[in-house]
Amino acid sequence: MNSKFGGIMKFNLFSVIAILWTAGCCGQEISSNKVFKEIALVNRIEFVNPKYDQPKFSCGFLIKYNNETFAVTAKHILKIIKPEGMKSLSLESYIKNWALYPLNNKSEVVICDQLLNEDKSELLEAKSTYDNDWLVFSIKQNSSGIIPLEIRSTPLIQGEKFYVVGWTRTMENGPQRVYEFEYYKTIKNRILLKDILVPEKLGGLSGAPLVDENGLLVGIVSNGTVDPDSNKKFFSPCSVTNLLTFIENRKHDK
């Protein structure tokens, strides 16, 4: 009888361990098995007033166009971290240095030079900030091994898989994560996506690149958009179409 009881106890003990192990695995962060070369960065922003400094804030990436490399992140992050007196899309007098680096190798730094889409007439609190939700910088120095992305030129296909590459707010180290989505539709310059393999909380991914199966850039993580047909809110990165136009026009203006 004792032997039988001991067997039951052993079985129950193993069952509890198995359940706890399974729960622990299920509690691990969800991410895609898709692998890309190192393409993601995070922002390090130094303000004139150091109390606003951001050693790690949201994500960014590099793009390459006509043999020139640019640094890109989301414009709306300025709404969140700006000093009270900073009203327009101008870093002058407020931000001293802007750099980006891969979270798993903080010594590989991309130092930004000029904010190319600076516009003192554009108010940061305006809703239009999200229309073209990108900041594009020229680069002063690049000591990173990050691969600059090229912009996709072909149309997006409904049901096609896309990937966000970066780190969420709670992550302090480790390799870039990849999250998986399915293309639903485009409304103006917003790319509406269906979740496939995504983190529980998307916070911190603002400014991360949205790429296709081949690693071509199609969007920048921004915020959500309500689809008027279904009245459902979708994760909706900002299209890079207008960013490409901006860069092209800048080249022609030179």
XYZ file of N, CA and C in Angstrom:
762
model
N 0.831 -1.198 0.000
C 0.000 0.000 0.000
C 0.868 1.252 0.000
N 1.924 1.230 0.844
C 2.824 2.368 0.875
C 3.509 2.563 -0.469
N 3.874 1.440 -1.092
C 4.515 1.498 -2.398
C 3.590 2.129 -3.429
N 2.318 1.715 -3.365
C 1.332 2.266 -4.306
C 1.162 3.764 -4.085
N 1.102 4.128 -2.774
C 0.925 5.532 -2.429
C 2.133 6.345 -2.903
N 3.338 5.731 -2.693
C 4.553 6.405 -3.137
C 4.576 6.584 -4.631
N 4.051 5.559 -5.365
C 3.993 5.672 -6.827
C 3.087 6.789 -7.270
N 1.956 6.899 -6.568
C 1.015 7.973 -6.907
C 1.640 9.330 -6.651
N 2.358 9.452 -5.500
C 3.010 10.707 -5.162
C 4.053 11.070 -6.206
N 4.828 10.054 -6.636
C 5.856 10.297 -7.643
C 5.216 10.763 -8.948
N 4.133 10.099 -9.327
C 3.425 10.470 -10.561
C 2.926 11.912 -10.473
N 2.330 12.223 -9.314
C 1.802 13.577 -9.145
C 2.908 14.614 -9.167
N 4.063 14.260 -8.564
C 5.191 15.183 -8.546
C 5.685 15.460 -9.952
N 5.833 14.376 -10.742
C 6.260 14.545 -12.122
C 5.238 15.344 -12.923
N 3.959 15.128 -12.629
C 2.901 15.867 -13.328
C 2.992 17.353 -13.042
N 3.230 17.672 -11.759
C 3.345 19.087 -11.381
C 4.545 19.723 -12.063
N 5.674 19.001 -12.070
C 6.871 19.533 -12.740
C 6.604 19.773 -14.217
N 5.932 18.793 -14.849
C 5.626 18.926 -16.279
C 4.732 20.123 -16.540
N 3.737 20.295 -15.646
C 2.812 21.428 -15.820
C 3.544 22.747 -15.657
N 4.400 22.826 -14.620
C 5.156 24.062 -14.391
C 6.106 24.341 -15.545
N 6.757 23.300 -16.068
C 7.672 23.464 -17.195
C 6.936 23.964 -18.416
N 5.751 23.381 -18.665
C 4.946 23.800 -19.812
C 4.499 25.237 -19.649
N 4.058 25.581 -18.445
C 3.608 26.953 -18.190
C 4.750 27.923 -18.398
N 5.966 27.505 -17.956
C 7.121 28.380 -18.136
C 7.428 28.593 -19.592
N 7.304 27.522 -20.385
C 7.550 27.654 -21.829
C 6.504 28.538 -22.474
N 5.259 28.336 -22.072
C 4.185 29.139 -22.656
C 4.340 30.600 -22.286
N 4.968 30.851 -21.104
C 5.143 32.221 -20.654
C 6.273 32.932 -21.366
N 7.110 32.187 -22.071
C 8.194 32.800 -22.816
C 7.639 33.673 -23.933
N 8.460 34.653 -24.310
C 8.039 35.602 -25.330
C 7.778 34.914 -26.673
N 6.693 35.283 -27.293
C 6.349 34.757 -28.614
C 7.103 35.543 -29.672
N 7.727 34.858 -30.592
C 8.400 35.513 -31.713
C 8.468 34.551 -32.885
N 8.790 35.095 -34.044
C 8.850 34.292 -35.260
C 10.181 33.552 -35.356
N 10.185 32.446 -36.078
C 11.423 31.723 -36.353
C 12.180 32.301 -37.531
N 11.583 33.270 -38.201
C 12.228 33.909 -39.341
C 13.499 34.624 -38.888
N 14.560 34.473 -39.645
C 15.849 35.065 -39.282
C 16.273 36.089 -40.328
N 16.688 37.250 -39.856
C 17.256 38.285 -40.725
C 18.653 38.631 -40.236
N 19.456 39.175 -41.112
C 20.747 39.712 -40.685
C 20.491 40.850 -39.708
N 21.509 41.299 -39.018
C 21.347 42.356 -38.016
C 20.917 43.657 -38.699
N 19.655 44.063 -38.456
C 19.137 45.269 -39.112
C 18.512 46.254 -38.128
N 18.293 45.841 -36.884
C 17.552 46.680 -35.931
C 18.487 47.475 -35.021
N 18.002 48.650 -34.610
C 18.732 49.540 -33.708
C 17.762 50.107 -32.675
N 18.316 50.670 -31.616
C 17.517 51.465 -30.681
C 18.118 52.872 -30.621
N 17.315 53.835 -30.151
C 17.752 55.232 -30.092
C 18.416 55.553 -28.757
N 19.461 56.376 -28.829
C 20.058 56.974 -27.633
C 20.072 58.490 -27.860
N 19.276 59.195 -27.058
C 19.050 60.617 -27.304
C 19.528 61.432 -26.101
N 20.421 62.392 -26.368
C 20.934 63.274 -25.322
C 20.361 64.672 -25.528
N 19.686 65.171 -24.511
C 19.088 66.494 -24.564
C 20.036 67.541 -23.984
N 19.800 68.786 -24.351
C 20.555 69.894 -23.761
C 20.349 69.881 -22.250
N 19.111 69.627 -21.832
C 18.806 69.420 -20.416
C 18.878 67.919 -20.144
N 19.923 67.456 -19.447
C 20.138 66.004 -19.314
C 19.037 65.243 -18.576
N 18.135 65.931 -17.912
C 17.071 65.201 -17.216
C 16.119 64.520 -18.193
N 16.165 64.923 -19.463
C 15.308 64.293 -20.476
C 16.033 63.200 -21.262
N 17.295 62.929 -20.950
C 18.085 61.960 -21.714
C 17.398 60.599 -21.777
N 17.568 59.952 -22.933
C 16.988 58.630 -23.170
C 18.096 57.676 -23.620
N 18.677 56.897 -22.703
C 19.747 55.961 -23.077
C 19.267 54.873 -24.037
N 17.983 54.498 -23.926
C 17.394 53.501 -24.836
C 15.923 53.838 -25.002
N 15.565 54.240 -26.219
C 14.160 54.584 -26.423
C 13.712 54.197 -27.829
N 12.772 53.287 -27.904
C 12.191 52.836 -29.177
C 13.273 52.331 -30.137
N 12.883 52.104 -31.373
C 13.767 51.444 -32.336
C 14.065 52.323 -33.548
N 14.965 51.854 -34.365
C 15.312 52.535 -35.606
C 16.039 51.571 -36.529
N 16.523 52.095 -37.633
C 17.221 51.256 -38.613
C 17.952 52.154 -39.611
N 18.690 51.547 -40.507
C 19.394 52.272 -41.559
C 18.785 51.919 -42.902
N 18.772 52.886 -43.807
C 18.376 52.584 -45.187
C 19.476 53.074 -46.135
N 19.549 52.410 -47.265
C 20.533 52.779 -48.281
C 19.813 53.160 -49.554
N 20.177 54.325 -50.098
C 19.567 54.769 -51.349
C 20.624 55.491 -52.167
N 20.852 55.005 -53.391
C 21.859 55.596 -54.278
C 23.217 55.751 -53.589
N 23.641 54.672 -52.931
C 24.947 54.612 -52.277
C 25.091 55.569 -51.088
N 23.991 56.132 -50.603
C 24.017 56.967 -49.411
C 23.192 56.281 -48.326
N 23.690 56.321 -47.089
C 23.017 55.660 -45.987
C 22.404 56.689 -45.043
N 21.180 56.413 -44.593
C 20.447 57.303 -43.692
C 19.992 56.507 -42.466
N 19.801 57.210 -41.353
C 19.230 56.616 -40.147
C 17.771 57.047 -40.036
N 16.906 56.113 -39.645
C 15.456 56.375 -39.614
C 14.864 55.873 -38.307
N 13.928 56.637 -37.771
C 13.116 56.199 -36.641
C 11.746 56.860 -36.757
N 10.883 56.658 -35.774
C 9.525 57.197 -35.831
C 9.475 58.632 -35.302
N 8.718 59.477 -35.979
C 8.584 60.870 -35.571
C 7.807 61.014 -34.267
N 6.798 60.185 -34.078
C 5.907 60.391 -32.939
C 6.575 60.141 -31.586
N 7.776 59.542 -31.585
C 8.440 59.346 -30.300
C 8.806 60.678 -29.658
N 8.955 61.723 -30.476
C 9.248 63.046 -29.925
C 8.082 63.571 -29.093
N 6.866 63.173 -29.446
C 5.701 63.581 -28.660
C 5.818 63.102 -27.217
N 6.448 61.953 -27.032
C 6.489 61.290 -25.739
C 7.620 61.815 -24.858
N 8.761 62.123 -25.478
C 9.962 62.429 -24.684
C 10.386 63.889 -24.732
N 9.722 64.720 -25.496
C 10.178 66.104 -25.689
C 10.018 66.946 -24.423
N 10.920 67.921 -24.246
C 10.715 68.903 -23.180
C 9.472 69.744 -23.470
N 8.935 70.365 -22.442
C 7.687 71.112 -22.598
C 7.790 72.223 -23.633
N 8.940 72.872 -23.712
C 9.089 73.998 -24.633
C 9.292 73.609 -26.084
N 9.517 72.329 -26.360
C 9.760 71.857 -27.730
C 8.423 71.655 -28.426
N 8.069 72.548 -29.322
C 6.739 72.547 -29.944
C 6.724 72.025 -31.386
N 7.814 72.234 -32.103
C 7.804 71.914 -33.534
C 8.869 70.877 -33.879
N 8.853 70.446 -35.122
C 9.783 69.419 -35.598
C 11.149 70.053 -35.871
N 11.790 70.433 -34.803
C 13.126 71.025 -34.869
C 13.873 70.624 -33.607
N 15.058 70.065 -33.776
C 15.838 69.611 -32.638
C 16.688 70.731 -32.045
N 16.789 71.804 -32.766
C 17.620 72.934 -32.351
C 17.253 73.410 -30.942
N 18.275 73.639 -30.144
C 18.142 74.160 -28.776
C 17.626 73.129 -27.767
N 17.257 71.953 -28.210
C 16.695 70.960 -27.285
C 17.479 69.652 -27.251
N 17.879 69.158 -28.416
C 18.567 67.862 -28.468
C 20.019 68.065 -28.893
N 20.913 67.525 -28.078
C 22.350 67.723 -28.284
C 22.941 66.657 -29.203
N 22.583 65.398 -28.942
C 23.123 64.286 -29.729
C 22.054 63.219 -29.930
N 22.064 62.634 -31.128
C 21.154 61.520 -31.429
C 21.981 60.396 -32.036
N 21.927 59.243 -31.419
C 22.660 58.086 -31.920
C 21.772 56.857 -31.860
N 22.168 55.823 -32.563
C 21.458 54.551 -32.539
C 22.480 53.431 -32.382
N 22.041 52.312 -31.806
C 22.950 51.190 -31.606
C 22.135 49.902 -31.489
N 22.727 48.757 -31.805
C 22.040 47.470 -31.592
C 22.077 47.128 -30.116
N 20.953 46.708 -29.563
C 20.843 46.478 -28.127
C 21.774 45.374 -27.638
N 22.138 44.465 -28.512
C 23.024 43.369 -28.113
C 24.499 43.702 -28.313
N 24.795 44.924 -28.787
C 26.195 45.347 -28.942
C 26.253 46.870 -28.859
N 26.278 47.388 -27.642
C 26.154 48.828 -27.426
C 27.362 49.625 -27.897
N 28.462 48.940 -28.225
C 29.656 49.640 -28.711
C 29.561 49.985 -30.193
N 28.622 49.362 -30.900
C 28.450 49.635 -32.336
C 27.458 50.784 -32.508
N 27.984 51.982 -32.613
C 27.144 53.174 -32.574
C 27.054 53.856 -33.943
N 25.826 54.277 -34.264
C 25.589 55.118 -35.442
C 25.291 56.524 -34.922
N 26.152 57.482 -35.229
C 25.976 58.856 -34.762
C 25.305 59.669 -35.857
N 24.155 60.236 -35.533
C 23.405 61.020 -36.516
C 24.006 62.418 -36.674
N 23.791 62.989 -37.846
C 24.264 64.337 -38.123
C 23.079 65.302 -38.145
N 22.465 65.513 -39.306
C 21.345 66.446 -39.425
C 20.016 65.709 -39.537
N 18.981 66.308 -38.948
C 17.617 65.824 -39.171
C 17.165 66.403 -40.502
N 17.077 65.571 -41.514
C 16.841 66.054 -42.870
C 15.415 66.540 -43.097
N 14.444 65.976 -42.388
C 13.054 66.416 -42.571
C 12.618 67.397 -41.480
N 13.591 68.119 -40.919
C 13.271 69.154 -39.930
C 12.324 70.181 -40.548
N 11.321 70.577 -39.792
C 10.326 71.534 -40.286
C 9.780 72.312 -39.093
N 10.224 73.545 -38.946
C 9.830 74.359 -37.794
C 8.355 74.743 -37.831
N 7.722 74.584 -38.985
C 6.298 74.912 -39.093
C 5.393 73.730 -38.722
N 5.981 72.536 -38.561
C 5.188 71.345 -38.220
C 5.125 71.178 -36.703
N 3.943 71.301 -36.158
C 3.768 71.176 -34.719
C 3.737 69.702 -34.309
N 4.482 69.353 -33.277
C 4.570 67.962 -32.843
C 3.259 67.441 -32.286
N 2.442 68.322 -31.731
C 1.169 67.886 -31.166
C 0.079 67.705 -32.217
N 0.340 68.117 -33.437
C -0.665 67.979 -34.498
C -0.867 66.508 -34.849
N -2.111 66.136 -35.173
C -2.413 64.753 -35.548
C -1.673 64.347 -36.814
N -1.337 65.328 -37.647
C -0.651 65.039 -38.907
C 0.751 64.460 -38.680
N 1.256 64.547 -37.440
C 2.561 63.958 -37.131
C 2.599 62.488 -37.520
N 1.462 61.805 -37.387
C 1.394 60.380 -37.701
C 1.257 60.101 -39.203
N 0.942 61.131 -40.001
C 0.741 60.906 -41.440
C 2.028 60.412 -42.102
N 3.113 61.109 -41.821
C 4.432 60.683 -42.290
C 5.289 60.486 -41.053
N 5.109 59.328 -40.420
C 5.671 59.093 -39.094
C 7.109 58.605 -39.177
N 7.983 59.485 -39.654
C 9.397 59.129 -39.734
C 10.290 60.354 -39.558
N 11.423 60.085 -38.949
C 12.538 61.023 -38.879
C 13.663 60.413 -39.689
N 14.290 61.197 -40.540
C 15.393 60.684 -41.347
C 16.616 61.580 -41.134
N 17.718 60.956 -40.759
C 18.939 61.667 -40.427
C 20.058 61.335 -41.422
N 20.890 62.310 -41.692
C 22.177 61.998 -42.311
C 23.071 61.430 -41.213
N 24.152 60.780 -41.600
C 24.992 60.065 -40.637
C 26.380 60.686 -40.566
N 26.799 60.970 -39.341
C 28.129 61.535 -39.103
C 29.171 60.428 -39.002
N 28.808 59.356 -38.309
C 29.748 58.258 -38.104
C 28.978 56.955 -37.912
N 29.481 55.889 -38.509
C 28.836 54.576 -38.381
C 29.886 53.530 -38.059
N 29.900 53.086 -36.805
C 30.854 52.052 -36.397
C 30.157 50.713 -36.201
N 28.943 50.590 -36.746
C 28.162 49.362 -36.564
C 28.298 48.434 -37.766
N 27.923 47.185 -37.522
C 27.870 46.220 -38.624
C 26.447 46.005 -39.110
N 25.551 46.925 -38.761
C 24.144 46.814 -39.130
C 23.981 46.947 -40.643
N 23.121 46.110 -41.209
C 22.883 46.110 -42.645
C 21.850 47.177 -43.004
N 22.199 48.159 -43.840
C 21.194 49.140 -44.286
C 20.159 48.460 -45.177
N 18.908 48.828 -45.012
C 17.819 48.229 -45.775
C 17.593 48.954 -47.091
N 17.087 48.212 -48.051
C 16.647 48.805 -49.313
C 15.129 48.794 -49.340
N 14.543 49.787 -50.007
C 13.096 49.951 -50.008
C 12.461 49.132 -51.127
N 11.425 48.395 -50.771
C 10.701 47.576 -51.742
C 9.942 48.462 -52.720
N 9.934 48.078 -53.993
C 9.283 48.876 -55.028
C 8.027 48.215 -55.600
N 7.759 46.961 -55.253
C 6.606 46.253 -55.815
C 5.404 46.341 -54.867
N 4.178 46.206 -55.410
C 2.971 46.320 -54.574
C 2.891 45.236 -53.502
N 2.219 45.554 -52.388
C 1.991 44.573 -51.338
C 0.820 43.683 -51.728
N 0.874 42.420 -51.325
C -0.131 41.440 -51.720
C -0.924 40.996 -50.490
N -2.238 41.022 -50.595
C -3.081 40.633 -49.464
C -2.750 39.207 -49.027
N -2.577 39.017 -47.720
C -2.207 37.715 -47.177
C -0.711 37.488 -47.098
N 0.074 38.393 -47.662
C 1.528 38.264 -47.636
C 2.049 38.451 -46.210
N 3.092 37.712 -45.862
C 3.688 37.838 -44.537
C 4.689 38.983 -44.502
N 4.623 39.751 -43.402
C 5.602 40.804 -43.150
C 6.129 40.657 -41.738
N 7.267 41.285 -41.481
C 7.962 41.078 -40.219
C 8.433 42.409 -39.620
N 8.221 42.551 -38.317
C 8.770 43.677 -37.568
C 9.998 43.168 -36.826
N 11.093 43.930 -36.915
C 12.351 43.505 -36.307
C 12.811 44.560 -35.304
N 13.012 44.162 -34.049
C 13.462 45.118 -33.045
C 13.335 44.570 -31.642
N 13.146 45.473 -30.681
C 13.029 45.104 -29.272
C 11.859 45.846 -28.648
N 11.136 45.204 -27.758
C 10.065 45.885 -27.042
C 10.657 46.649 -25.852
N 9.822 47.424 -25.198
C 10.274 48.325 -24.138
C 10.915 47.599 -22.963
N 10.441 46.411 -22.650
C 10.923 45.694 -21.466
C 12.260 44.995 -21.685
N 12.717 44.919 -22.909
C 13.963 44.208 -23.212
C 15.168 45.116 -22.985
N 16.159 44.597 -22.271
C 17.351 45.378 -21.964
C 18.590 44.855 -22.690
N 18.486 43.687 -23.288
C 19.624 43.116 -23.996
C 19.131 41.987 -24.892
N 20.080 41.307 -25.514
C 19.745 40.161 -26.357
C 19.619 40.525 -27.819
N 19.573 39.518 -28.672
C 19.497 39.736 -30.116
C 18.166 40.343 -30.531
N 18.143 40.906 -31.745
C 16.898 41.468 -32.276
C 15.828 40.385 -32.352
N 14.590 40.780 -32.086
C 13.455 39.860 -32.174
C 12.712 40.095 -33.480
N 12.067 39.041 -33.941
C 11.300 39.113 -35.193
C 9.856 38.739 -34.890
N 8.934 39.591 -35.315
C 7.502 39.354 -35.097
C 6.800 39.284 -36.446
N 5.777 38.446 -36.501
C 5.192 38.072 -37.783
C 3.759 38.593 -37.922
N 3.458 39.131 -39.115
C 2.137 39.683 -39.405
C 1.702 39.269 -40.810
N 0.419 39.494 -41.073
C -0.137 39.234 -42.399
C -0.751 40.518 -42.947
N -0.426 40.827 -44.189
C -0.929 42.055 -44.796
C -2.428 41.966 -45.070
N -3.122 42.998 -44.627
C -4.572 43.058 -44.820
C -4.963 44.074 -45.890
N -4.611 45.332 -45.666
C -4.936 46.368 -46.650
C -4.131 47.622 -46.329
N -4.150 48.580 -47.257
C -3.516 49.877 -47.045
C -4.583 50.956 -47.091
N -4.578 51.826 -46.086
C -5.461 52.989 -46.058
C -4.579 54.223 -46.064
N -4.608 54.947 -47.175
C -3.704 56.085 -47.392
C -2.266 55.584 -47.238
N -1.550 56.083 -46.232
C -0.167 55.606 -46.073
C 0.005 54.759 -44.819
N -1.090 54.079 -44.417
C -1.034 53.169 -43.283
C -1.203 51.734 -43.766
N -0.308 50.866 -43.320
C -0.327 49.459 -43.699
C -1.004 48.670 -42.582
N -2.211 48.185 -42.823
C -2.962 47.451 -41.804
C -2.569 45.975 -41.829
N -2.217 45.447 -40.661
C -1.704 44.093 -40.556
C -2.503 43.260 -39.567
N -2.595 41.964 -39.855
C -3.191 41.010 -38.929
C -2.069 40.336 -38.136
N -2.283 40.178 -36.829
C -1.278 39.559 -35.965
C -1.145 38.067 -36.258
N 0.089 37.590 -36.293
C 0.353 36.147 -36.362
C 1.178 35.723 -35.153
N 2.403 36.205 -35.062
C 3.261 35.940 -33.915
C 3.775 37.273 -33.397
N 3.176 37.751 -32.330
C 3.485 39.093 -31.840
C 3.681 39.063 -30.323
N 4.400 40.056 -29.766
C 4.563 40.103 -28.307
C 3.258 40.514 -27.633
N 3.167 40.230 -26.352
C 1.970 40.596 -25.606
C 1.762 42.105 -25.617
N 2.882 42.852 -25.526
C 2.821 44.305 -25.580
C 3.797 44.801 -26.632
N 3.306 45.660 -27.538
C 4.110 46.144 -28.653
C 4.912 47.388 -28.297
N 4.703 47.936 -27.101
C 5.378 49.158 -26.710
C 6.891 49.059 -26.823
N 7.506 50.089 -27.376
C 8.950 50.104 -27.561
C 9.379 49.776 -28.972
N 8.478 49.228 -29.783
C 8.811 48.883 -31.163
C 8.646 50.065 -32.125
N 8.120 51.188 -31.646
C 7.966 52.357 -32.517
C 9.288 52.669 -33.211
N 9.227 52.886 -34.528
C 10.427 53.175 -35.300
C 11.119 51.955 -35.859
N 10.681 50.750 -35.466
C 11.290 49.524 -35.984
C 10.901 49.321 -37.448
N 11.735 48.638 -38.210
C 11.412 48.392 -39.609
C 10.392 47.280 -39.800
N 9.515 47.461 -40.775
C 8.620 46.403 -41.253
C 9.178 45.958 -42.588
N 9.540 44.685 -42.683
C 10.184 44.172 -43.894
C 9.414 42.984 -44.447
N 9.677 42.700 -45.721
C 9.037 41.540 -46.341
C 9.921 40.308 -46.189
N 9.523 39.221 -46.814
C 10.218 37.939 -46.708
C 11.693 38.053 -47.100
N 11.992 38.966 -48.026
C 13.355 39.124 -48.531
C 14.131 40.225 -47.811
N 13.551 40.793 -46.751
C 14.244 41.818 -45.991
C 14.180 43.200 -46.614
N 13.254 43.407 -47.542
C 13.082 44.735 -48.143
C 12.133 45.555 -47.281
N 12.442 46.816 -47.121
C 11.680 47.688 -46.237
C 10.353 48.102 -46.858
N 9.261 47.955 -46.074
C 7.944 48.387 -46.558
C 7.272 49.373 -45.609
N 7.715 49.429 -44.335
C 7.042 50.315 -43.397
C 7.857 50.585 -42.153
N 7.346 51.509 -41.333
C 7.955 51.901 -40.068
C 6.892 51.758 -38.979
N 7.211 51.070 -37.898
C 6.223 50.868 -36.832
C 5.780 52.218 -36.274
N 4.463 52.423 -36.232
C 3.891 53.704 -35.816
C 2.851 53.481 -34.733
N 1.575 53.336 -35.126
C 0.519 53.084 -34.129
C -0.589 52.261 -34.759
N -1.817 52.419 -34.307
C -2.922 51.632 -34.834
C -3.868 52.466 -35.678
N -4.628 51.785 -36.542
C -5.607 52.435 -37.415
C -6.902 51.634 -37.402
N -8.014 52.328 -37.302
C -9.325 51.671 -37.352
C -9.752 51.532 -38.810
N -10.044 50.307 -39.188
C -10.542 50.030 -40.537
C -12.016 50.440 -40.600
N -12.375 51.396 -41.449
C -13.765 51.855 -41.490
C -14.753 50.788 -41.950
N -14.274 49.788 -42.688
C -15.164 48.734 -43.178
C -15.568 47.753 -42.074
N -14.620 47.422 -41.197
C -14.893 46.442 -40.142
C -15.015 47.082 -38.761
N -14.634 48.346 -38.675
C -14.607 49.080 -37.401
C -13.655 48.423 -36.398
N -12.661 47.709 -36.917
C -11.676 47.035 -36.085
C -10.350 47.772 -36.173
N -9.665 47.857 -35.028
C -8.373 48.535 -35.006
C -7.259 47.549 -35.329
N -6.403 47.943 -36.256
C -5.291 47.110 -36.694
C -3.958 47.767 -36.361
N -2.965 46.956 -36.073
C -1.582 47.409 -35.998
C -1.224 47.941 -37.385
N -0.734 49.172 -37.461
C -0.580 49.771 -38.793
C 0.685 50.612 -38.916
N 1.785 50.000 -39.318
C 2.993 50.761 -39.603
C 2.757 51.801 -40.691
N 3.604 52.817 -40.686
C 3.539 53.872 -41.696
C 4.276 53.403 -42.948
N 3.664 53.596 -44.093
C 4.306 53.247 -45.361
C 5.557 54.105 -45.575
N 6.541 53.565 -46.282
C 7.769 54.325 -46.567
C 7.714 54.989 -47.940
N 6.563 54.967 -48.586
C 6.442 55.561 -49.922
C 6.827 57.038 -49.908
N 6.284 57.787 -48.948
C 6.584 59.222 -48.885
C 8.013 59.487 -48.421
N 8.554 58.583 -47.611
C 9.958 58.703 -47.219
C 10.856 58.572 -48.438
N 10.566 57.611 -49.290
C 11.342 57.431 -50.519
C 11.231 58.672 -51.409
N 10.017 59.200 -51.542
C 9.817 60.413 -52.346
C 10.633 61.570 -51.782
N 10.641 61.706 -50.451
C 11.401 62.774 -49.796
C 12.889 62.656 -50.129
N 13.417 61.448 -50.018
C 14.846 61.232 -50.285
C 15.170 61.506 -51.753
N 14.296 61.038 -52.639
C 14.497 61.268 -54.067
C 14.479 62.756 -54.411
N 13.523 63.481 -53.852
C 13.429 64.922 -54.108
C 14.630 65.658 -53.552
N 15.107 65.190 -52.403
C 16.287 65.821 -51.810
C 17.489 65.664 -52.731
N 17.630 64.493 -53.330
C 18.747 64.267 -54.250
C 18.641 65.185 -55.461
N 17.418 65.410 -55.948
C 17.222 66.265 -57.116
C 17.470 67.733 -56.793
N 17.211 68.102 -55.516
C 17.387 69.503 -55.118
C 18.856 69.892 -54.961
N 19.710 68.890 -54.826
C 21.128 69.189 -54.608
C 21.787 69.729 -55.878
